[in-house]
Structures are given as structure tokens and as C-alpha cells.
């Protein structure tokens, strides 16, 4: 029986043709239903690389495009380098930029504030990479409208886990989001919370671009608002100081709505098992904070 944690043989053979003999490795992911990712070591010099197999052909195509045409805008060493691809297996061979995702960092407050400032600088470079087309604008507006419409579906799933006031807040913000148009576009990452990592010597980089593409830039901030910014709001200010601008009124409204929708979506995805209590507590905390904010 094939071990699902081992690098598939055709992919290993392909990688060794490019790199030379590799030390046997196992899947770095604990959940084999997620995207597969292997940290591999070259036997000759112990150099480290990453082999990724995309979940879908669309994800493979998108991440390949980003590495070939976008990441150069971030500056040297700010993203892994793409060395080769194997389209038949949706595989990408990348340099390994080791690092710890932002939510997992355990550093002093002053250091964390500097990291979020530098994160803002780096994300601004990504958002400004490339120029959106009229087609990108139409797709982005449609995607935002779809997110607003999905809110009703999520509320149907988790309604009994939210108070009446929380349900009204989410529904109200979704309605406001559905009529917003013309939000500033940029090339967004899609999952900044896990994509931003700090490596050795406090070097910051971005990785995992399979969900990247043109969208309203504000969509990149919702996960951070539900994560590190929730407990430490000053980090949000530090981030936008590095980003180089604050949000417009419409963007602030959109971020409130997207933050609420993300919290409810996570609640719906995690189910009702006792082990997901932290997700429920986080969702209630997000909605409580949004309730206290001055409406736009």
C-alpha cells in the first residue's frame, strides 16, 4: 500500500533530475486532505527546498503565474524562488524560506509591532504589483457580492450559535457590503495570516500564492482582523503605517463586513464539536468588537 505521506515517486524522480539525490522525507502536512507540501534536503550539501502539489489545476496555474510574473515586485528574498514545475502532477519546486507564520510568533510586543509595520510595507508592494483590467474589476465586484450573499447561508448554519443581535449585525453588514462597488483593487494574497512568515535574522517573507489574484485590497485584511489584530488592536495601526495609507470610508465598512463574514464562515466550517470551542469564542469576540465600533 502506498504511504500517503511519502513524496510520490514520479515527483521525486523529477525533483532529483533538477536537484540531485534527495534525503527521504515525509509530508510536512498533518492533514493529507490539505495541499501536500514536502520539505526536502539535497544529499550533496544539505540545501533545503520545498515541493508543493497543488490541490487543483487552477491553483497550480495561479501560483506558477505569481512566481513568474509578480513576486519579483516584492524584492529579493521576500518570497521563495520557483525552480521548476511538473504540470502533469501539479507540482512546483521552490527554494525553502524557513519561517514562522505571524499568528504563531512568540515575541515581545515591541518586536511584534515592528513585524506588523514591515508586513504592511511588504503587502503594499504585493498589492501594487501589476495593473488591474476592466475584467478584473468586474470579477472583483462579483466576488464581493457573492461573499455578501453567502452570509445568509452561513447564518442558516450557525444561527443557533449566535445571539439575535449578532445575527442582525452580520445580516446588516452583508447588506451594506452587497451595495458597495468601486473598492480599490490590487494583487492580493488571499491568506495573509498564514502567508506572512518571519525567518532568521527577523527577515519577513510571503509564501503560498495559490489563492492570489486581483481583488479589492481590503479582502486581504479580514483574516488579520480576526487573528492577531483582535487581541492587539495597535498592531492594525502599525500595519497600516507600514502599508502607507489608511482605509477609505467604504473600505472601512467593507472590512467590518468581511471580518464579520470571515468569523461566521469559520464558525460554520468548524462545526459544533466541543473541540471547536475556541473558534466559537473568537467569533463572538470579533462580533462584539464590531458592535462597539462606530458604524461607517
PDB file of N, CA and C in Angstrom, residues 29-90:
ATOM      1  N   UNK A  29       2.646  18.187   5.970  1.00  0.00           N
ATOM      2  CA  UNK A  29       1.285  18.463   6.412  1.00  0.00           C
ATOM      3  C   UNK A  29       0.749  17.303   7.237  1.00  0.00           C
ATOM      4  N   UNK A  30       0.084  17.620   8.345  1.00  0.00           N
ATOM      5  CA  UNK A  30      -0.504  16.585   9.187  1.00  0.00           C
ATOM      6  C   UNK A  30      -1.824  16.093   8.622  1.00  0.00           C
ATOM      7  N   UNK A  31      -2.436  16.870   7.744  1.00  0.00           N
ATOM      8  CA  UNK A  31      -3.745  16.530   7.189  1.00  0.00           C
ATOM      9  C   UNK A  31      -3.578  16.284   5.696  1.00  0.00           C
ATOM     10  N   UNK A  32      -3.658  15.026   5.270  1.00  0.00           N
ATOM     11  CA  UNK A  32      -3.406  14.701   3.870  1.00  0.00           C
ATOM     12  C   UNK A  32      -4.525  15.182   2.960  1.00  0.00           C
ATOM     13  N   UNK A  33      -5.639  15.680   3.528  1.00  0.00           N
ATOM     14  CA  UNK A  33      -6.703  16.232   2.691  1.00  0.00           C
ATOM     15  C   UNK A  33      -6.369  17.642   2.244  1.00  0.00           C
ATOM     16  N   UNK A  34      -5.364  18.249   2.876  1.00  0.00           N
ATOM     17  CA  UNK A  34      -4.959  19.590   2.505  1.00  0.00           C
ATOM     18  C   UNK A  34      -3.916  19.519   1.406  1.00  0.00           C
ATOM     19  N   UNK A  35      -3.500  20.673   0.912  1.00  0.00           N
ATOM     20  CA  UNK A  35      -2.472  20.721  -0.107  1.00  0.00           C
ATOM     21  C   UNK A  35      -1.219  20.025   0.407  1.00  0.00           C
ATOM     22  N   UNK A  36      -0.588  19.192  -0.408  1.00  0.00           N
ATOM     23  CA  UNK A  36       0.618  18.480   0.004  1.00  0.00           C
ATOM     24  C   UNK A  36       1.832  19.389  -0.146  1.00  0.00           C
ATOM     25  N   UNK A  37       2.719  19.315   0.823  1.00  0.00           N
ATOM     26  CA  UNK A  37       3.924  20.130   0.805  1.00  0.00           C
ATOM     27  C   UNK A  37       5.036  19.354   1.495  1.00  0.00           C
ATOM     28  N   UNK A  38       6.164  19.240   0.821  1.00  0.00           N
ATOM     29  CA  UNK A  38       7.286  18.486   1.369  1.00  0.00           C
ATOM     30  C   UNK A  38       8.512  19.385   1.494  1.00  0.00           C
ATOM     31  N   UNK A  39       9.154  19.331   2.637  1.00  0.00           N
ATOM     32  CA  UNK A  39      10.454  19.969   2.810  1.00  0.00           C
ATOM     33  C   UNK A  39      11.501  18.904   2.496  1.00  0.00           C
ATOM     34  N   UNK A  40      12.301  19.140   1.463  1.00  0.00           N
ATOM     35  CA  UNK A  40      13.276  18.139   1.037  1.00  0.00           C
ATOM     36  C   UNK A  40      14.691  18.689   1.199  1.00  0.00           C
ATOM     37  N   UNK A  41      15.627  17.760   1.383  1.00  0.00           N
ATOM     38  CA  UNK A  41      17.023  18.120   1.621  1.00  0.00           C
ATOM     39  C   UNK A  41      17.892  17.440   0.570  1.00  0.00           C
ATOM     40  N   UNK A  42      18.753  18.215  -0.083  1.00  0.00           N
ATOM     41  CA  UNK A  42      19.660  17.637  -1.076  1.00  0.00           C
ATOM     42  C   UNK A  42      20.805  16.934  -0.358  1.00  0.00           C
ATOM     43  N   UNK A  43      21.048  15.699  -0.741  1.00  0.00           N
ATOM     44  CA  UNK A  43      22.039  14.883  -0.040  1.00  0.00           C
ATOM     45  C   UNK A  43      23.450  15.460  -0.156  1.00  0.00           C
ATOM     46  N   UNK A  44      23.780  16.095  -1.283  1.00  0.00           N
ATOM     47  CA  UNK A  44      25.152  16.534  -1.522  1.00  0.00           C
ATOM     48  C   UNK A  44      25.590  17.650  -0.593  1.00  0.00           C
ATOM     49  N   UNK A  45      24.662  18.589  -0.269  1.00  0.00           N
ATOM     50  CA  UNK A  45      25.081  19.764   0.501  1.00  0.00           C
ATOM     51  C   UNK A  45      24.092  20.173   1.598  1.00  0.00           C
ATOM     52  N   UNK A  46      23.069  19.360   1.824  1.00  0.00           N
ATOM     53  CA  UNK A  46      22.051  19.648   2.836  1.00  0.00           C
ATOM     54  C   UNK A  46      21.239  20.915   2.547  1.00  0.00           C
ATOM     55  N   UNK A  47      21.277  21.378   1.307  1.00  0.00           N
ATOM     56  CA  UNK A  47      20.436  22.518   0.934  1.00  0.00           C
ATOM     57  C   UNK A  47      18.969  22.107   1.004  1.00  0.00           C
ATOM     58  N   UNK A  48      18.103  23.027   1.425  1.00  0.00           N
ATOM     59  CA  UNK A  48      16.692  22.723   1.657  1.00  0.00           C
ATOM     60  C   UNK A  48      15.820  23.324   0.549  1.00  0.00           C
ATOM     61  N   UNK A  49      14.803  22.582   0.162  1.00  0.00           N
ATOM     62  CA  UNK A  49      13.857  23.023  -0.859  1.00  0.00           C
ATOM     63  C   UNK A  49      12.453  22.595  -0.441  1.00  0.00           C
ATOM     64  N   UNK A  50      11.474  23.110  -1.157  1.00  0.00           N
ATOM     65  CA  UNK A  50      10.078  22.747  -0.910  1.00  0.00           C
ATOM     66  C   UNK A  50       9.475  22.243  -2.211  1.00  0.00           C
ATOM     67  N   UNK A  51       8.765  21.131  -2.126  1.00  0.00           N
ATOM     68  CA  UNK A  51       7.983  20.622  -3.254  1.00  0.00           C
ATOM     69  C   UNK A  51       6.515  20.707  -2.868  1.00  0.00           C
ATOM     70  N   UNK A  52       5.734  21.371  -3.683  1.00  0.00           N
ATOM     71  CA  UNK A  52       4.313  21.529  -3.419  1.00  0.00           C
ATOM     72  C   UNK A  52       3.516  20.869  -4.541  1.00  0.00           C
ATOM     73  N   UNK A  53       2.438  20.229  -4.190  1.00  0.00           N
ATOM     74  CA  UNK A  53       1.493  19.715  -5.173  1.00  0.00           C
ATOM     75  C   UNK A  53       0.164  20.423  -4.931  1.00  0.00           C
ATOM     76  N   UNK A  54      -0.255  21.198  -5.910  1.00  0.00           N
ATOM     77  CA  UNK A  54      -1.466  21.999  -5.771  1.00  0.00           C
ATOM     78  C   UNK A  54      -2.700  21.108  -5.684  1.00  0.00           C
ATOM     79  N   UNK A  55      -3.723  21.606  -5.026  1.00  0.00           N
ATOM     80  CA  UNK A  55      -4.968  20.852  -4.895  1.00  0.00           C
ATOM     81  C   UNK A  55      -5.744  20.827  -6.200  1.00  0.00           C
ATOM     82  N   UNK A  56      -5.620  21.894  -6.994  1.00  0.00           N
ATOM     83  CA  UNK A  56      -6.368  21.999  -8.245  1.00  0.00           C
ATOM     84  C   UNK A  56      -5.457  22.520  -9.344  1.00  0.00           C
ATOM     85  N   UNK A  57      -5.866  22.287 -10.577  1.00  0.00           N
ATOM     86  CA  UNK A  57      -5.089  22.813 -11.705  1.00  0.00           C
ATOM     87  C   UNK A  57      -5.115  24.336 -11.715  1.00  0.00           C
ATOM     88  N   UNK A  58      -6.245  24.916 -11.263  1.00  0.00           N
ATOM     89  CA  UNK A  58      -6.343  26.378 -11.202  1.00  0.00           C
ATOM     90  C   UNK A  58      -5.335  26.931 -10.195  1.00  0.00           C
ATOM     91  N   UNK A  59      -5.227  26.270  -9.031  1.00  0.00           N
ATOM     92  CA  UNK A  59      -4.262  26.715  -8.035  1.00  0.00           C
ATOM     93  C   UNK A  59      -2.834  26.602  -8.527  1.00  0.00           C
ATOM     94  N   UNK A  60      -2.532  25.517  -9.248  1.00  0.00           N
ATOM     95  CA  UNK A  60      -1.198  25.335  -9.817  1.00  0.00           C
ATOM     96  C   UNK A  60      -0.886  26.437 -10.824  1.00  0.00           C
ATOM     97  N   UNK A  61      -1.840  26.708 -11.711  1.00  0.00           N
ATOM     98  CA  UNK A  61      -1.638  27.735 -12.736  1.00  0.00           C
ATOM     99  C   UNK A  61      -1.440  29.101 -12.093  1.00  0.00           C
ATOM    100  N   UNK A  62      -2.260  29.404 -11.077  1.00  0.00           N
ATOM    101  CA  UNK A  62      -2.183  30.708 -10.443  1.00  0.00           C
ATOM    102  C   UNK A  62      -0.860  30.891  -9.705  1.00  0.00           C
ATOM    103  N   UNK A  63      -0.435  29.886  -8.944  1.00  0.00           N
ATOM    104  CA  UNK A  63       0.796  30.046  -8.186  1.00  0.00           C
ATOM    105  C   UNK A  63       2.006  30.113  -9.124  1.00  0.00           C
ATOM    106  N   UNK A  64       1.971  29.347 -10.206  1.00  0.00           N
ATOM    107  CA  UNK A  64       3.052  29.420 -11.189  1.00  0.00           C
ATOM    108  C   UNK A  64       3.125  30.824 -11.792  1.00  0.00           C
ATOM    109  N   UNK A  65       1.963  31.386 -12.142  1.00  0.00           N
ATOM    110  CA  UNK A  65       1.924  32.744 -12.705  1.00  0.00           C
ATOM    111  C   UNK A  65       2.506  33.754 -11.729  1.00  0.00           C
ATOM    112  N   UNK A  66       2.095  33.657 -10.461  1.00  0.00           N
ATOM    113  CA  UNK A  66       2.553  34.626  -9.460  1.00  0.00           C
ATOM    114  C   UNK A  66       4.067  34.571  -9.312  1.00  0.00           C
ATOM    115  N   UNK A  67       4.622  33.376  -9.256  1.00  0.00           N
ATOM    116  CA  UNK A  67       6.072  33.259  -9.078  1.00  0.00           C
ATOM    117  C   UNK A  67       6.825  33.771 -10.302  1.00  0.00           C
ATOM    118  N   UNK A  68       6.252  33.601 -11.470  1.00  0.00           N
ATOM    119  CA  UNK A  68       6.964  34.021 -12.680  1.00  0.00           C
ATOM    120  C   UNK A  68       6.798  35.494 -13.002  1.00  0.00           C
ATOM    121  N   UNK A  69       5.691  36.106 -12.543  1.00  0.00           N
ATOM    122  CA  UNK A  69       5.393  37.464 -13.013  1.00  0.00           C
ATOM    123  C   UNK A  69       5.125  38.481 -11.911  1.00  0.00           C
ATOM    124  N   UNK A  70       4.993  38.059 -10.653  1.00  0.00           N
ATOM    125  CA  UNK A  70       4.564  39.003  -9.616  1.00  0.00           C
ATOM    126  C   UNK A  70       5.575  39.134  -8.485  1.00  0.00           C
ATOM    127  N   UNK A  71       6.102  38.029  -7.986  1.00  0.00           N
ATOM    128  CA  UNK A  71       6.881  38.088  -6.745  1.00  0.00           C
ATOM    129  C   UNK A  71       8.154  38.927  -6.871  1.00  0.00           C
ATOM    130  N   UNK A  72       8.631  39.163  -8.074  1.00  0.00           N
ATOM    131  CA  UNK A  72       9.826  39.999  -8.234  1.00  0.00           C
ATOM    132  C   UNK A  72       9.582  41.408  -7.694  1.00  0.00           C
ATOM    133  N   UNK A  73       8.315  41.832  -7.674  1.00  0.00           N
ATOM    134  CA  UNK A  73       7.983  43.163  -7.156  1.00  0.00           C
ATOM    135  C   UNK A  73       8.205  43.259  -5.650  1.00  0.00           C
ATOM    136  N   UNK A  74       8.298  42.123  -4.975  1.00  0.00           N
ATOM    137  CA  UNK A  74       8.462  42.126  -3.525  1.00  0.00           C
ATOM    138  C   UNK A  74       9.903  42.377  -3.103  1.00  0.00           C
ATOM    139  N   UNK A  75      10.844  42.170  -3.998  1.00  0.00           N
ATOM    140  CA  UNK A  75      12.252  42.337  -3.662  1.00  0.00           C
ATOM    141  C   UNK A  75      12.918  40.999  -3.410  1.00  0.00           C
ATOM    142  N   UNK A  76      14.223  40.982  -3.551  1.00  0.00           N
ATOM    143  CA  UNK A  76      14.999  39.746  -3.403  1.00  0.00           C
ATOM    144  C   UNK A  76      14.820  39.159  -2.007  1.00  0.00           C
ATOM    145  N   UNK A  77      14.597  37.847  -1.967  1.00  0.00           N
ATOM    146  CA  UNK A  77      14.493  37.147  -0.701  1.00  0.00           C
ATOM    147  C   UNK A  77      13.177  37.308   0.026  1.00  0.00           C
ATOM    148  N   UNK A  78      12.212  37.988  -0.583  1.00  0.00           N
ATOM    149  CA  UNK A  78      10.925  38.227   0.082  1.00  0.00           C
ATOM    150  C   UNK A  78       9.873  37.196  -0.283  1.00  0.00           C
ATOM    151  N   UNK A  79      10.237  36.225  -1.103  1.00  0.00           N
ATOM    152  CA  UNK A  79       9.342  35.120  -1.457  1.00  0.00           C
ATOM    153  C   UNK A  79      10.209  33.970  -1.951  1.00  0.00           C
ATOM    154  N   UNK A  80       9.739  32.731  -1.837  1.00  0.00           N
ATOM    155  CA  UNK A  80      10.504  31.614  -2.394  1.00  0.00           C
ATOM    156  C   UNK A  80      10.705  31.791  -3.895  1.00  0.00           C
ATOM    157  N   UNK A  81      11.801  31.229  -4.426  1.00  0.00           N
ATOM    158  CA  UNK A  81      12.035  31.244  -5.866  1.00  0.00           C
ATOM    159  C   UNK A  81      11.516  29.955  -6.478  1.00  0.00           C
ATOM    160  N   UNK A  82      10.827  30.079  -7.608  1.00  0.00           N
ATOM    161  CA  UNK A  82      10.354  28.913  -8.342  1.00  0.00           C
ATOM    162  C   UNK A  82      11.497  28.385  -9.206  1.00  0.00           C
ATOM    163  N   UNK A  83      11.851  27.107  -8.999  1.00  0.00           N
ATOM    164  CA  UNK A  83      12.955  26.499  -9.734  1.00  0.00           C
ATOM    165  C   UNK A  83      12.481  25.672 -10.921  1.00  0.00           C
ATOM    166  N   UNK A  84      11.338  25.002 -10.774  1.00  0.00           N
ATOM    167  CA  UNK A  84      10.823  24.151 -11.849  1.00  0.00           C
ATOM    168  C   UNK A  84       9.383  23.773 -11.530  1.00  0.00           C
ATOM    169  N   UNK A  85       8.663  23.331 -12.569  1.00  0.00           N
ATOM    170  CA  UNK A  85       7.294  22.849 -12.383  1.00  0.00           C
ATOM    171  C   UNK A  85       7.119  21.526 -13.131  1.00  0.00           C
ATOM    172  N   UNK A  86       6.170  20.731 -12.657  1.00  0.00           N
ATOM    173  CA  UNK A  86       5.796  19.476 -13.306  1.00  0.00           C
ATOM    174  C   UNK A  86       4.275  19.501 -13.487  1.00  0.00           C
ATOM    175  N   UNK A  87       3.789  20.111 -14.594  1.00  0.00           N
ATOM    176  CA  UNK A  87       2.340  20.304 -14.767  1.00  0.00           C
ATOM    177  C   UNK A  87       1.533  19.007 -14.687  1.00  0.00           C
ATOM    178  N   UNK A  88       2.086  17.893 -15.143  1.00  0.00           N
ATOM    179  CA  UNK A  88       1.323  16.643 -15.136  1.00  0.00           C
ATOM    180  C   UNK A  88       0.941  16.206 -13.730  1.00  0.00           C
ATOM    181  N   UNK A  89       1.686  16.652 -12.726  1.00  0.00           N
ATOM    182  CA  UNK A  89       1.396  16.307 -11.336  1.00  0.00           C
ATOM    183  C   UNK A  89       1.095  17.548 -10.488  1.00  0.00           C
ATOM    184  N   UNK A  90       0.910  18.704 -11.145  1.00  0.00           N
ATOM    185  CA  UNK A  90       0.594  19.968 -10.450  1.00  0.00           C
ATOM    186  C   UNK A  90       1.652  20.285  -9.399  1.00  0.00           C
TER     187      UNK A  90
END
